[in-house]
Amino acid sequence: MGFVDLHVHSCRSDGTMTPHELVDYALEKGLSALALTDHDTIDGLDEIMEYAKDKPIEIIPGIEYSTEYNQRDVHIVGLFIDYKAPVFLEYLARFKQSRTDRNYKLCANLQNAGIDITYEALMEAYPNAVITRAHYAGFLLDHGYVKSRNEAFERYLGDHTPYFVHREKITPEEVIEVTRKAGGIPILAHPTLYKLGREQLDILVGRLTEAGLMGMECYYSTYTPAETRQMKALAQQYQLLPSGGSDFHGDAKPGLDLGVGYGRLYVPDEILVNLKKTLHTKMLLTDLDGTLLDTKKSVSEKSRNALIKMLSKGNHLVLASGRSYDSILDVLALLDLPEKDLAGSVYMAAYNGALLYDCTKQAVIAQYTVPIPAAQEIFDMALQRGIHIQTYTDTHIVSCAEDEELVYYRTAIHSPYKVGTVLAQELTHAPCKLLAIELHDRSRLEAFRSEFEASALARDITCEFSCARYLEFYNRHAGKGNALRHLCNAVHVHIKNTVAAGDEENDISMLRAAAVGVCMANGTPSVKAQADYVTDHDNDHDGIMEVIERFDLK
């Protein structure tokens, strides 16, 4: 089995080897892959990619960002970035200016301490490099102001010295977002170096995972065996992809060698294989009624086989619906997907994305609810207008009455029900959504919607139509578009690899959020206007199979 190094620096930042020297040295060391991750710069990437293109080594384009978290430097490594993407280049320009501004201020502070140093002198001493504190340390050592690099950091350059200058507050969350937009994988670099302690490190990793962090360095040159085990456990806890590397800088870090660190490091090929799987996995998010399901609330054998083939290739399926959890499970049972031989997973975004659930692992991913007092206000508003209103427990519909609207609803949704209007008595916890139904006069729902949107409730709760007869209410953090984003973060799928299909108003946010938004031929005009593609076939003629084949999900 081969090994890789996914954290390496060249002389284009604060390393000492040129990019092509790194390639030659990596081949000498027997590495199968190398990631060039210079500090806040991509200046060496074209050179290393060109030099290595005919050599038996894989080069991963990368970068290491310096960000600030609670007045500490926290580094994020971006792997597999599209380093020529406009969104990335625009953000990188801001990074470079922030570093330059900080360098001028740091030079001024050191001058006040009696050191003859200018930013121009540093640039002359280290041409073509992104100036970092390592360059300052080398300059101070070469000019006799300190006796070692460690002394330079202890006296002048460390975070807590009186001369240190923090950069513009560029947060880890910002660089995670831009890395993902550039098609890359954001990795938390060397977590143990931040000296946060277990509790604070757990808080940091949780926060960054919520922001879209995809991996964490579980292998690093300075880790003890116990720290490696701890980092692996933390990565597993947050479902982050393991990564690792030496942080090789050449002569700038004596004793730290490429690929092996201080002699104990070994990053196996399989780490890179698992990271690359993330780049290619695709996700189909499909509405149910009017999209996946035909008018008889069924799925044809042809469409079912297309879904199975898609999943067998390792792609994921998300059943995204206003339906309740138990009703979507009924649809999943209807699909009768094989339990084995499916490399991809099935998820649900129930209640319009208020409940995200891993159907394969049978585990809740996230849940966004409507507080019971707010739900009660919506119930009361509907009842005052004489409009049917209902909500949901984990197992039942809670209906305001046993009326024709409930009967109509249960012709397709077979969940048991109970009748009640005092929600504090009927619910044991906050519901995921509420549903108003009007079978004969949509204008009554339109008027209800206008009244609701003028109320204070609308700050935290969204309402929109899922069909002409149904008006849905749910937490503003839910919605199918947010569900897509939350799931991409949670299961490590790039939004660029998402396709969403729907037919009604409550699908629009999902179609907008996806890389490709598809409206079914039977969809409403407003949804067709927002879609990137409208199917030739409707939901009664295998429209979902057309989506799978048209966008290479099979």
XYZ file of C-alpha atoms in Angstrom:
554
model
C 0.000 0.000 0.000
C 1.261 3.490 -0.891
C 1.231 6.607 1.209
C 0.477 10.282 0.621
C 1.203 13.720 2.071
C -1.710 16.164 1.973
C -0.096 19.160 3.695
C 3.107 20.471 2.095
C 4.679 23.925 1.571
C 7.008 25.296 -1.089
C 9.157 28.411 -1.339
C 6.118 30.180 -2.764
C 5.093 30.685 0.870
C 7.442 29.783 3.730
C 8.964 26.503 2.566
C 12.453 26.229 1.091
C 11.956 23.869 -1.874
C 10.613 24.960 -5.238
C 7.440 23.221 -6.452
C 9.345 21.060 -8.937
C 11.927 20.133 -6.278
C 9.052 18.931 -4.110
C 7.864 16.637 -6.889
C 11.302 15.115 -7.349
C 11.738 14.650 -3.618
C 8.269 13.106 -3.254
C 9.107 10.571 -5.963
C 12.382 9.807 -4.213
C 10.461 9.213 -0.992
C 7.977 6.896 -2.733
C 4.862 9.031 -2.272
C 1.909 8.285 -4.534
C 0.310 11.731 -4.039
C 1.209 15.179 -2.764
C -0.927 18.237 -1.943
C 0.743 21.631 -2.278
C -0.896 23.792 0.397
C 1.061 27.034 0.565
C -0.081 29.728 2.980
C -2.762 31.954 1.452
C -1.330 31.632 -2.054
C -1.657 29.503 -5.176
C 1.441 30.897 -6.879
C 3.139 27.496 -7.035
C 0.224 25.441 -8.325
C 0.617 25.992 -12.071
C 4.310 25.141 -11.826
C 3.849 21.946 -9.832
C 0.906 20.716 -11.906
C 2.797 21.244 -15.165
C 6.029 19.675 -13.900
C 4.289 16.581 -12.507
C 1.838 15.909 -15.342
C 3.904 13.114 -16.909
C 5.294 11.723 -13.654
C 3.955 8.814 -11.565
C 2.570 10.987 -8.783
C -0.773 12.683 -8.233
C -0.729 16.373 -7.344
C -3.660 17.793 -5.411
C -4.113 21.560 -5.758
C -4.512 23.105 -2.335
C -4.016 26.054 -0.036
C -3.681 26.667 3.691
C -5.708 29.619 4.946
C -4.876 31.537 8.109
C -8.047 32.564 9.932
C -8.932 33.935 13.348
C -11.015 32.193 15.999
C -11.286 33.713 19.503
C -8.052 35.653 18.887
C -6.170 32.536 17.840
C -4.792 31.594 14.459
C -6.778 28.635 13.135
C -5.735 27.130 9.823
C -8.016 25.562 7.221
C -6.528 23.476 4.424
C -8.452 23.500 1.147
C -7.857 20.428 -1.036
C -8.894 19.894 -4.668
C -9.752 23.565 -5.117
C -10.558 24.934 -8.547
C -7.893 27.568 -8.057
C -8.868 29.465 -11.203
C -12.516 29.863 -10.217
C -13.465 33.585 -10.116
C -15.154 33.246 -6.707
C -11.937 31.810 -5.293
C -9.589 34.340 -6.906
C -11.700 37.252 -5.695
C -11.566 35.999 -2.132
C -7.856 35.229 -2.321
C -7.123 38.826 -3.321
C -8.725 39.941 -0.072
C -6.582 37.439 1.842
C -3.382 38.749 0.278
C -4.247 42.357 1.071
C -5.048 41.427 4.668
C -1.666 39.719 5.038
C 0.157 42.680 3.459
C -1.554 45.149 5.810
C -0.633 42.998 8.791
C 3.001 42.781 7.643
C 3.397 46.552 7.431
C 2.001 46.937 10.954
C 4.205 44.152 12.339
C 7.297 45.754 10.786
C 6.366 49.070 12.400
C 6.015 47.376 15.813
C 9.400 45.696 15.449
C 10.974 49.002 14.391
C 9.650 50.530 17.609
C 11.467 47.724 19.433
C 14.741 48.837 17.878
C 14.907 46.343 15.009
C 15.925 47.606 11.596
C 13.334 45.898 9.436
C 10.960 46.908 6.646
C 8.430 44.965 4.605
C 10.409 45.867 1.481
C 13.551 44.370 3.023
C 11.677 41.154 3.758
C 10.408 40.973 0.182
C 13.946 41.465 -1.091
C 15.281 38.755 1.227
C 12.539 36.291 0.265
C 11.532 36.984 -3.356
C 8.429 35.295 -4.791
C 7.315 34.214 -1.305
C 4.200 34.998 0.682
C 5.707 36.588 3.796
C 4.814 34.748 6.991
C 6.097 34.885 10.543
C 8.604 32.192 9.611
C 10.262 34.701 7.287
C 10.414 37.267 10.088
C 12.066 34.658 12.305
C 14.662 33.911 9.614
C 15.325 37.621 9.098
C 15.804 38.259 12.838
C 18.108 35.244 13.102
C 20.170 36.213 10.041
C 20.609 39.774 11.318
C 21.636 38.779 14.838
C 18.579 39.983 16.746
C 17.882 36.472 18.108
C 19.888 33.301 18.560
C 17.189 30.897 17.346
C 13.876 30.811 15.571
C 12.194 29.777 18.810
C 13.532 32.892 20.508
C 12.142 35.016 17.667
C 8.657 33.661 18.324
C 8.946 33.839 22.102
C 10.129 37.468 22.126
C 8.635 39.068 19.034
C 6.343 36.966 16.869
C 4.141 34.801 19.093
C 0.425 35.475 19.404
C 0.800 36.875 22.917
C 3.866 39.081 22.436
C 3.334 42.868 22.472
C 4.465 43.116 18.821
C 2.125 40.584 17.233
C -0.544 41.990 14.914
C -3.776 40.133 14.193
C -4.954 40.211 10.603
C -8.363 41.377 9.497
C -10.849 39.019 11.112
C -11.232 36.419 8.401
C -13.195 33.608 9.988
C -12.871 29.867 9.429
C -16.504 29.855 8.318
C -15.724 32.264 5.479
C -12.915 30.171 4.031
C -14.937 26.979 4.420
C -17.650 28.569 2.305
C -15.301 29.832 -0.407
C -13.465 26.486 -0.550
C -16.704 24.630 -1.132
C -17.804 27.186 -3.730
C -14.503 26.529 -5.515
C -15.248 22.792 -5.540
C -12.731 21.997 -2.809
C -12.725 20.069 0.454
C -12.166 22.215 3.575
C -10.040 20.479 6.231
C -9.297 21.651 9.779
C -5.491 21.666 9.991
C -3.513 20.308 12.998
C -6.230 20.830 15.670
C -3.982 19.963 18.616
C -1.681 22.926 17.908
C -4.365 25.391 18.994
C -4.076 24.257 22.651
C -7.817 24.587 23.152
C -8.431 21.648 25.456
C -10.920 18.897 24.674
C -14.093 20.825 25.491
C -13.180 23.952 23.511
C -11.854 21.905 20.597
C -15.146 20.013 20.532
C -16.996 23.344 20.383
C -14.779 24.562 17.525
C -15.185 21.374 15.485
C -18.946 21.364 16.033
C -19.241 24.982 14.951
C -17.133 24.481 11.824
C -18.944 21.264 10.908
C -22.200 23.216 10.977
C -20.551 25.727 8.603
C -19.606 22.995 6.119
C -16.236 21.667 7.283
C -15.685 18.337 5.534
C -12.523 16.919 7.061
C -9.929 17.106 9.799
C -6.251 16.278 9.996
C -6.149 13.039 11.966
C -2.539 12.372 10.947
C 0.138 14.992 11.607
C 3.856 15.150 12.262
C 3.680 16.186 15.927
C 0.814 13.921 17.024
C 1.446 11.299 19.661
C -0.352 7.961 19.146
C -2.894 9.091 21.746
C -3.531 12.361 19.892
C -4.009 10.484 16.624
C -6.628 8.282 18.295
C -8.300 11.353 19.807
C -8.459 13.150 16.446
C -9.869 10.064 14.724
C -12.571 9.777 17.384
C -13.448 13.465 17.074
C -13.639 13.190 13.284
C -15.900 10.163 13.599
C -18.105 11.971 16.131
C -18.760 14.772 13.638
C -18.697 12.541 10.545
C -15.656 14.353 9.169
C -13.309 12.833 6.619
C -9.838 12.009 7.987
C -6.927 13.760 6.311
C -3.319 14.337 7.173
C 0.120 15.454 6.168
C 3.560 16.364 7.350
C 3.358 20.184 7.095
C 6.738 19.901 5.372
C 8.620 23.196 4.938
C 12.053 21.905 3.891
C 14.971 23.418 5.793
C 12.637 25.869 7.538
C 11.573 23.024 9.866
C 14.722 20.981 10.550
C 14.125 17.309 11.241
C 10.607 17.303 9.768
C 10.683 15.248 6.574
C 8.264 14.932 3.683
C 5.749 12.120 4.069
C 7.052 10.848 7.409
C 7.214 13.976 9.565
C 9.515 13.250 12.493
C 9.616 9.582 11.571
C 6.261 8.296 12.863
C 3.878 9.747 10.272
C 2.127 7.527 7.745
C -0.925 8.716 5.757
C -2.270 5.723 3.780
C -3.612 5.925 0.230
C -7.116 5.077 1.420
C -7.358 8.509 3.074
C -7.033 10.128 -0.339
C -9.393 7.595 -1.947
C -12.150 8.492 0.543
C -11.611 12.213 0.043
C -11.893 11.814 -3.723
C -15.150 9.868 -3.429
C -16.686 13.016 -1.976
C -15.811 14.974 -5.097
C -17.739 12.617 -7.372
C -20.774 11.616 -5.289
C -24.011 13.077 -6.632
C -27.307 13.695 -4.875
C -30.831 13.723 -6.305
C -33.434 15.527 -4.227
C -36.939 14.761 -5.398
C -40.321 15.978 -4.302
C -42.887 13.189 -3.931
C -46.422 14.186 -4.944
C -46.447 15.389 -8.527
C -42.788 14.489 -9.066
C -41.617 11.036 -8.000
C -45.148 9.721 -7.448
C -47.695 9.492 -10.242
C -51.302 10.568 -9.827
C -52.104 7.133 -8.369
C -49.410 7.763 -5.683
C -47.230 5.024 -7.097
C -43.857 4.636 -8.831
C -43.418 2.709 -12.063
C -41.016 -0.206 -12.228
C -38.918 1.676 -14.791
C -38.467 4.665 -12.476
C -37.800 2.378 -9.506
C -35.063 0.551 -11.429
C -33.512 3.882 -12.441
C -33.365 4.891 -8.742
C -31.774 1.580 -7.781
C -29.160 1.938 -10.524
C -28.399 5.482 -9.348
C -27.927 4.330 -5.750
C -25.820 1.354 -6.804
C -23.324 3.804 -8.331
C -22.813 5.449 -4.938
C -25.072 8.442 -5.523
C -27.566 9.560 -2.879
C -31.354 9.955 -2.953
C -33.291 12.472 -0.863
C -37.068 12.209 -0.558
C -37.972 15.867 -0.006
C -41.605 16.501 0.821
C -44.068 18.385 2.942
C -45.264 14.952 4.057
C -44.707 13.715 7.585
C -41.948 11.325 8.628
C -44.171 8.253 8.775
C -45.803 9.054 5.426
C -42.405 9.301 3.703
C -41.468 5.966 5.254
C -44.572 4.575 3.538
C -43.236 5.866 0.205
C -39.853 4.317 0.947
C -41.573 0.997 1.613
C -43.429 1.403 -1.679
C -40.096 1.801 -3.504
C -38.945 -1.486 -1.943
C -35.272 -0.677 -2.458
C -32.864 -3.561 -1.873
C -31.062 -3.378 1.470
C -27.792 -4.682 0.050
C -25.568 -3.713 -2.868
C -26.485 -0.011 -2.729
C -23.344 2.099 -2.389
C -25.391 5.283 -1.993
C -27.694 6.247 0.856
C -31.323 7.346 1.130
C -32.300 10.412 3.160
C -35.546 12.211 3.819
C -36.314 15.896 4.194
C -39.735 15.613 5.835
C -42.152 18.407 6.739
C -40.597 20.614 4.023
C -37.093 20.101 5.333
C -37.886 20.537 9.030
C -36.734 16.955 9.733
C -33.615 15.588 8.049
C -33.277 11.846 8.481
C -30.801 9.201 7.347
C -33.037 6.337 6.232
C -30.055 4.026 5.720
C -28.682 4.484 9.247
C -32.104 5.227 10.776
C -30.808 8.369 12.467
C -31.982 11.973 12.765
C -29.526 14.435 11.185
C -31.264 17.695 12.139
C -34.655 19.006 13.185
C -36.168 22.507 13.051
C -39.485 22.962 14.864
C -42.229 25.525 15.443
C -42.534 26.414 19.154
C -45.846 25.268 20.615
C -46.986 28.835 21.549
C -46.361 29.988 17.941
C -48.122 26.888 16.597
C -51.087 27.671 18.824
C -51.284 31.225 17.447
C -51.375 29.859 13.894
C -54.084 27.372 14.904
C -56.145 30.175 16.432
C -55.719 32.436 13.380
C -56.979 29.638 11.115
C -59.903 28.773 13.366
C -60.990 32.413 13.508
C -61.166 32.371 9.712
C -62.975 29.026 9.607
C -60.020 27.360 7.852
C -59.019 23.785 8.509
C -55.657 23.536 10.312
C -53.634 20.548 11.458
C -50.209 19.635 12.817
C -48.307 16.449 13.652
C -46.908 14.345 16.446
C -44.336 11.649 15.726
C -47.159 9.219 14.977
C -50.413 11.143 14.464
C -52.093 13.989 12.668
C -53.528 16.503 15.144
C -56.548 17.965 13.347
C -58.752 20.867 14.402
C -61.824 18.841 13.405
C -63.032 15.636 11.834
C -64.082 17.400 8.630
C -64.026 16.978 4.849
C -60.524 18.449 4.639
C -59.178 15.758 6.956
C -60.994 13.069 4.976
C -59.556 14.438 1.721
C -56.031 14.610 3.161
C -56.164 11.031 4.405
C -57.075 9.632 0.989
C -53.337 9.894 0.202
C -51.798 10.159 3.685
C -52.900 7.247 5.815
C -51.476 8.349 9.167
C -53.738 7.939 12.204
C -55.257 11.125 13.609
C -56.695 12.695 16.692
C -58.820 15.825 17.082
C -57.849 18.719 19.334
C -57.236 22.453 19.318
C -55.266 22.982 22.559
C -51.809 22.028 21.376
C -50.158 22.046 24.801
C -52.433 19.109 25.608
C -52.076 17.304 22.280
C -48.304 17.639 21.718
C -45.423 16.383 23.816
C -42.890 18.489 21.903
C -42.808 21.284 19.323
C -44.120 20.211 15.901
C -42.179 20.303 12.642
C -44.926 22.001 10.654
C -48.576 23.004 10.397
C -50.848 22.642 7.388
C -53.915 24.715 6.450
C -56.292 23.100 3.921
C -59.003 24.740 1.801
C -60.672 22.506 -0.792
C -62.957 24.974 -2.586
C -61.611 28.553 -2.526
C -57.872 29.175 -2.711
C -58.431 32.899 -2.143
C -59.276 32.131 1.495
C -55.811 30.635 1.923
C -54.278 33.613 0.109
C -55.974 35.978 2.561
C -54.806 33.851 5.505
C -51.283 33.953 4.143
C -51.359 37.758 3.842
C -52.588 38.076 7.429
C -49.892 35.723 8.676
C -47.078 37.469 6.790
C -48.099 40.789 8.357
C -47.789 39.285 11.844
C -44.730 39.011 14.107
C -44.807 35.229 13.602
C -43.498 35.636 10.058
C -40.059 36.633 11.375
C -39.351 33.050 12.429
C -41.824 30.977 10.441
C -42.201 30.529 6.689
C -45.498 29.844 4.954
C -45.931 28.767 1.346
C -48.172 26.662 -0.866
C -47.327 23.035 -1.576
C -50.338 22.787 -3.897
C -53.436 24.854 -4.600
C -55.267 23.430 -1.548
C -52.392 23.275 0.997
C -50.683 26.150 2.823
C -47.695 25.035 4.896
C -46.069 26.664 7.973
C -42.581 25.730 9.194
C -39.444 27.051 10.884
C -37.539 29.551 8.709
C -34.396 27.398 9.101
C -36.280 24.571 7.379
C -37.528 24.681 3.789
C -36.338 22.430 1.001
C -33.560 24.786 -0.103
C -32.093 24.890 3.387
C -32.541 21.125 3.623
C -30.370 20.699 0.541
C -27.630 22.884 2.026
C -27.807 21.203 5.456
C -27.639 17.720 3.919
C -24.714 18.624 1.662
C -22.806 19.744 4.749
C -23.822 16.730 6.803
C -23.049 14.000 4.268
C -20.167 15.691 2.392
C -21.706 16.240 -1.020
C -20.785 19.309 -3.026
C -23.712 21.467 -4.036
C -22.192 21.432 -7.532
C -23.138 17.715 -7.604
C -26.813 18.192 -6.690
C -29.922 17.890 -8.837
C -33.349 18.811 -7.442
C -36.726 18.013 -9.009
C -40.140 19.390 -8.074
C -43.402 20.806 -9.329
C -44.884 23.230 -6.764
C -44.099 26.501 -4.978
C -42.543 24.839 -1.936
C -39.978 23.238 -4.265
C -38.645 26.537 -5.635
C -36.071 27.141 -2.877
C -34.696 23.633 -3.473
C -34.447 24.155 -7.230
C -32.640 27.455 -6.665
C -30.206 25.937 -4.159
C -29.259 22.944 -6.333
C -26.644 22.992 -9.060
C -29.440 21.936 -11.417
C -33.074 22.688 -10.645
C -35.634 20.655 -12.592
C -39.358 21.277 -12.910
C -41.596 18.456 -14.017
C -43.638 18.898 -17.180
C -46.730 18.956 -14.968
C -45.269 21.683 -12.711
C -46.796 25.096 -12.139
C -45.720 28.044 -14.335
C -43.973 29.792 -11.426
C -41.785 26.732 -10.811
C -41.008 26.297 -14.511
C -39.855 29.930 -14.584
C -37.298 29.180 -11.839
C -36.030 25.876 -13.224
C -32.855 25.215 -15.194
C -34.613 22.401 -17.030
C -38.220 21.324 -17.593
C -38.800 17.641 -18.308
C -40.447 16.428 -21.478
C -42.306 13.762 -19.492
C -44.643 14.377 -16.576
C -44.902 12.432 -13.327
C -47.291 9.931 -14.934
C -44.759 9.082 -17.647
C -41.485 8.498 -15.758
C -40.370 12.109 -15.583
C -38.029 11.264 -12.711
C -36.297 8.637 -14.852
C -35.730 11.341 -17.472
C -34.042 13.462 -14.796
C -31.759 10.594 -13.735
C -30.716 9.858 -17.310
C -30.484 13.481 -18.478
C -28.115 14.517 -15.690
C -25.967 11.390 -15.620
C -27.064 10.140 -12.199
C -27.386 6.568 -13.435
